[in-house]
mmCIF file of C-alpha atoms in Angstrom:
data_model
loop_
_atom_site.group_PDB
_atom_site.id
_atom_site.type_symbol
_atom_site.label_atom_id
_atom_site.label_comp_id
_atom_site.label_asym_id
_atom_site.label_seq_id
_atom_site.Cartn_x
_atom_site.Cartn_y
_atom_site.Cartn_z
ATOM 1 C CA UNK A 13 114.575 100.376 50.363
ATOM 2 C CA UNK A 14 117.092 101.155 53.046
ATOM 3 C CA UNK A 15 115.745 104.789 53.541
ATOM 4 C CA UNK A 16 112.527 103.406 53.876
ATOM 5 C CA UNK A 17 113.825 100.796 56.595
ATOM 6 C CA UNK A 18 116.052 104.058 58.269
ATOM 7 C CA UNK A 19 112.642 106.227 58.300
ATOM 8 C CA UNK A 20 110.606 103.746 59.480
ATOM 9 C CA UNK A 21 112.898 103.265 62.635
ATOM 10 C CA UNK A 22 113.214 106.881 63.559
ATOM 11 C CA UNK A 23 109.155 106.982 63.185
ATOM 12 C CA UNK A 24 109.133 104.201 65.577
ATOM 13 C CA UNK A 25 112.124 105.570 67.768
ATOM 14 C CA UNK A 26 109.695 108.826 67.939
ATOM 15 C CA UNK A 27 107.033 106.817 69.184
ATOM 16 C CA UNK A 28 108.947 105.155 71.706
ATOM 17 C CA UNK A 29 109.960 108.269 73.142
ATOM 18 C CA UNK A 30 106.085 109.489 73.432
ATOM 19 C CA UNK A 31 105.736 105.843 74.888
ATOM 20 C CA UNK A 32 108.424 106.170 77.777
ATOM 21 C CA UNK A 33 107.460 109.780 78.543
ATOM 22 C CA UNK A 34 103.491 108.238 79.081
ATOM 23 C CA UNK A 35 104.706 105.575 81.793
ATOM 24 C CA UNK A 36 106.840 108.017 82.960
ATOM 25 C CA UNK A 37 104.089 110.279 83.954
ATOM 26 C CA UNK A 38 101.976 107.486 85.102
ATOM 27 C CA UNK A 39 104.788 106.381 87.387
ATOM 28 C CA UNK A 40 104.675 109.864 88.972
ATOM 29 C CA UNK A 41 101.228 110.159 89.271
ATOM 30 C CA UNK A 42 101.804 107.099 91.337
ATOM 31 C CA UNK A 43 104.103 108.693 93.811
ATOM 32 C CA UNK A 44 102.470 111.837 93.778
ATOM 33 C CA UNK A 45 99.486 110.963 95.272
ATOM 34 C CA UNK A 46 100.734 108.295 97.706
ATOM 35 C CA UNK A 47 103.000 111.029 98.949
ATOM 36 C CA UNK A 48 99.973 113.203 99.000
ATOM 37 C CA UNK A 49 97.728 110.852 100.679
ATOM 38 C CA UNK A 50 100.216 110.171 103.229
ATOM 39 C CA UNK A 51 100.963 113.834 103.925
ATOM 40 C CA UNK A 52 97.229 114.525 104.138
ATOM 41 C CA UNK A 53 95.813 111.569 106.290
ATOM 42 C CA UNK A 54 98.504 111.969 108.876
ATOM 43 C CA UNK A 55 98.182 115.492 108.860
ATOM 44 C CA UNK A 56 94.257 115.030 109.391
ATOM 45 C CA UNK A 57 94.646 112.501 111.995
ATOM 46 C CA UNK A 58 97.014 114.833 113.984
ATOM 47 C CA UNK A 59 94.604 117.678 113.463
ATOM 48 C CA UNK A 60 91.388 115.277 113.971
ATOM 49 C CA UNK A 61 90.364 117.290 110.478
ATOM 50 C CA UNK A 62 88.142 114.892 108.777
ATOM 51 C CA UNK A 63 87.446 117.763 105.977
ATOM 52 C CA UNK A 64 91.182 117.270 105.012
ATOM 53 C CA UNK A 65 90.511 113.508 104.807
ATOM 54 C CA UNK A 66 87.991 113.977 102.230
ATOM 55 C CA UNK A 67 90.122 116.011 100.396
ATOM 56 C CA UNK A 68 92.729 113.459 100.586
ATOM 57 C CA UNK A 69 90.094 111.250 99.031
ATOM 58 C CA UNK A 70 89.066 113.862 96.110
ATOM 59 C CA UNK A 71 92.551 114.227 95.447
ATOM 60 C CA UNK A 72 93.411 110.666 95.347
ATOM 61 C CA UNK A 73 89.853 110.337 92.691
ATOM 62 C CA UNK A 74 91.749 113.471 90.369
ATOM 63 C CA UNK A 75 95.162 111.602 90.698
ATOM 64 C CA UNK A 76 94.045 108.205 89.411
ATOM 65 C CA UNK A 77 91.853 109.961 86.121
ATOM 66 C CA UNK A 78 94.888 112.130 85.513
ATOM 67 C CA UNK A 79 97.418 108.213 85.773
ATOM 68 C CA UNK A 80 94.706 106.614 83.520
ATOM 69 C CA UNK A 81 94.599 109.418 81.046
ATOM 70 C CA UNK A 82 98.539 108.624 80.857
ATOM 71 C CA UNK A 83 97.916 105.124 80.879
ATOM 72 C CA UNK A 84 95.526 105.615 78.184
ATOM 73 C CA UNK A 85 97.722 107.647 75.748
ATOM 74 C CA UNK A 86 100.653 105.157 76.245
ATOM 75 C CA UNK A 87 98.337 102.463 74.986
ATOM 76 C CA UNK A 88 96.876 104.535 72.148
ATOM 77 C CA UNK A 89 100.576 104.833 71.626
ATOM 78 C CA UNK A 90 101.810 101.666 71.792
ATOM 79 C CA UNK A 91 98.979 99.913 69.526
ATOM 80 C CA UNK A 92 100.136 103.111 66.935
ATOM 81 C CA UNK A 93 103.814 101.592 67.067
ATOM 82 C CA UNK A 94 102.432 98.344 66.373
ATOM 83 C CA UNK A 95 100.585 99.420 63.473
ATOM 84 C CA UNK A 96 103.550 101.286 61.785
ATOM 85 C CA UNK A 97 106.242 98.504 62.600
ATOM 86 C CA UNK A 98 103.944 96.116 60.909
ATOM 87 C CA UNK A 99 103.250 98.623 57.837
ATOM 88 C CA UNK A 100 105.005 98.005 54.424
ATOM 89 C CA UNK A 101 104.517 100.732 52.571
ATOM 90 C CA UNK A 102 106.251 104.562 53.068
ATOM 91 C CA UNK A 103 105.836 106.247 57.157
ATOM 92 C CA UNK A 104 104.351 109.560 56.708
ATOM 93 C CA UNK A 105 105.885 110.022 60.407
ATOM 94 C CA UNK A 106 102.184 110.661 61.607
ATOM 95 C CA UNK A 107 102.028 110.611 65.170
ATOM 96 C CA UNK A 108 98.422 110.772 65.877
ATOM 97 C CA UNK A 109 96.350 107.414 66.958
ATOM 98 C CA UNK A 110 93.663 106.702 64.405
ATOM 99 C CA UNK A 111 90.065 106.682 65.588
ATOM 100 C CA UNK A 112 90.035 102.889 65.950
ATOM 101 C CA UNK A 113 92.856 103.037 68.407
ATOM 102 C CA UNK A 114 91.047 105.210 70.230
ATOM 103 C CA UNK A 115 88.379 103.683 70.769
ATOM 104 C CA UNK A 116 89.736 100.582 71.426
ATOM 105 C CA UNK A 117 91.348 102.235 74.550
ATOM 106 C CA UNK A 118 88.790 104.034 76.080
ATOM 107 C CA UNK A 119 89.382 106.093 79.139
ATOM 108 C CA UNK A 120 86.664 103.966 81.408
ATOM 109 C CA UNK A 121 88.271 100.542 80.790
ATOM 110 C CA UNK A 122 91.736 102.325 81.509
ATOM 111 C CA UNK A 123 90.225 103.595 84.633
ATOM 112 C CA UNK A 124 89.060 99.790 85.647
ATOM 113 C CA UNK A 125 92.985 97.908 84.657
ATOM 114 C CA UNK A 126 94.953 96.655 87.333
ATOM 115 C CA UNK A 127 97.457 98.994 87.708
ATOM 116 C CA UNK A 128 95.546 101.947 88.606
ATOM 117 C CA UNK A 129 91.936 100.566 89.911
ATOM 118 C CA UNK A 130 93.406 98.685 92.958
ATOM 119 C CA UNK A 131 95.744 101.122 93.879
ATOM 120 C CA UNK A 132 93.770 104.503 94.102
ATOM 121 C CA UNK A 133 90.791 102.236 95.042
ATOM 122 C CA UNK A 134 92.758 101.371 97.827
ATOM 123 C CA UNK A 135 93.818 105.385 98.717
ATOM 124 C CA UNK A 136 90.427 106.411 98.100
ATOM 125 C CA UNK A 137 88.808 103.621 100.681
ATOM 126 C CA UNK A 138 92.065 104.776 103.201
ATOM 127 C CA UNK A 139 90.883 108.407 103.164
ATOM 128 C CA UNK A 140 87.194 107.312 103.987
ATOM 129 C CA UNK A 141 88.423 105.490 106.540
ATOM 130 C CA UNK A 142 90.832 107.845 107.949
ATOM 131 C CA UNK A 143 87.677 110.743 107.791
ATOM 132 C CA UNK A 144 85.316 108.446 109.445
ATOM 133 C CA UNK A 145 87.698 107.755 112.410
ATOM 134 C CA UNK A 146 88.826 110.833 112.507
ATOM 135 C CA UNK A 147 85.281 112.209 112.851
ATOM 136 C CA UNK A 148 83.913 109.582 115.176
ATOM 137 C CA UNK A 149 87.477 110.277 117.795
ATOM 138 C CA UNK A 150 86.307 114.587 117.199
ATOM 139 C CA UNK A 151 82.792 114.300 118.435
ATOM 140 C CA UNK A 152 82.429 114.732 122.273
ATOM 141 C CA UNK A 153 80.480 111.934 123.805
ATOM 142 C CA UNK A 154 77.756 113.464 125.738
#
């Protein structure tokens, strides 16, 4: 009974570590692509560039699937710990989400949750913004 109890806790000490490293990730993605936006939108205001705008907005678009595909994982994860911590039998130490995890978690409602919509919502609608003034101050009146 008390190997059970000792394997059970390093399966869930395994998970926890695929957990952290998830939010982790997602954390970075964070500062990656504020730090990228920021470089970029600056950089295309002081160049009056409104292509590099846009591709401050693109990038911010491939930043927040890559944060919600983290987000994503660390849920499938998560509901997986919950499942084995509540199991009674043996751990077979699998460490693959079963398909009803998955699809509980689905990428596009992981895209939609409040910590990653507003956010790169918010960098996406500041590169638009930044292109369209950008482009309006480059154009010559006649």
């Amino acid at each position: 009974m008390a190997d059970e109890r000792d394997e059970r806790l390093a399966h869930l000490g395994m998970i926890q570590a695929v957990i952290t490293r998830m939010a982790e990730e997602s954390a970075r993605m964070k500062q990656f692509a504020l730090a990228v936006l920021g470089v970029l939108a600056s950089t295309a205001a002081g160049t009056h560039s409104a292509a590099l705008a846009y591709v401050a907005g693109a990038l911010s678009v491939i930043f927040w699937l890559l944060d919600a595909r983290y987000l994503q994982q660390e849920r499938w994860y998560r509901a997986l710990f919950d499942q084995i911590r509540a199991d009674t039998g043996p751990t077979d130490f699998c460490m693959a989400p079963n398909a009803q995890i998955r699809q509980r978690h689905a990428l596009i409602d992981t895209l939609r949750g409040w910590s990653v919509a507003p956010l790169y919502g918010t960098l996406v609608v500041i590169a638009l913004l930044v292109a369209q003034t950008v482009g309006t101050l480059a154009t010559p009146p006649l």
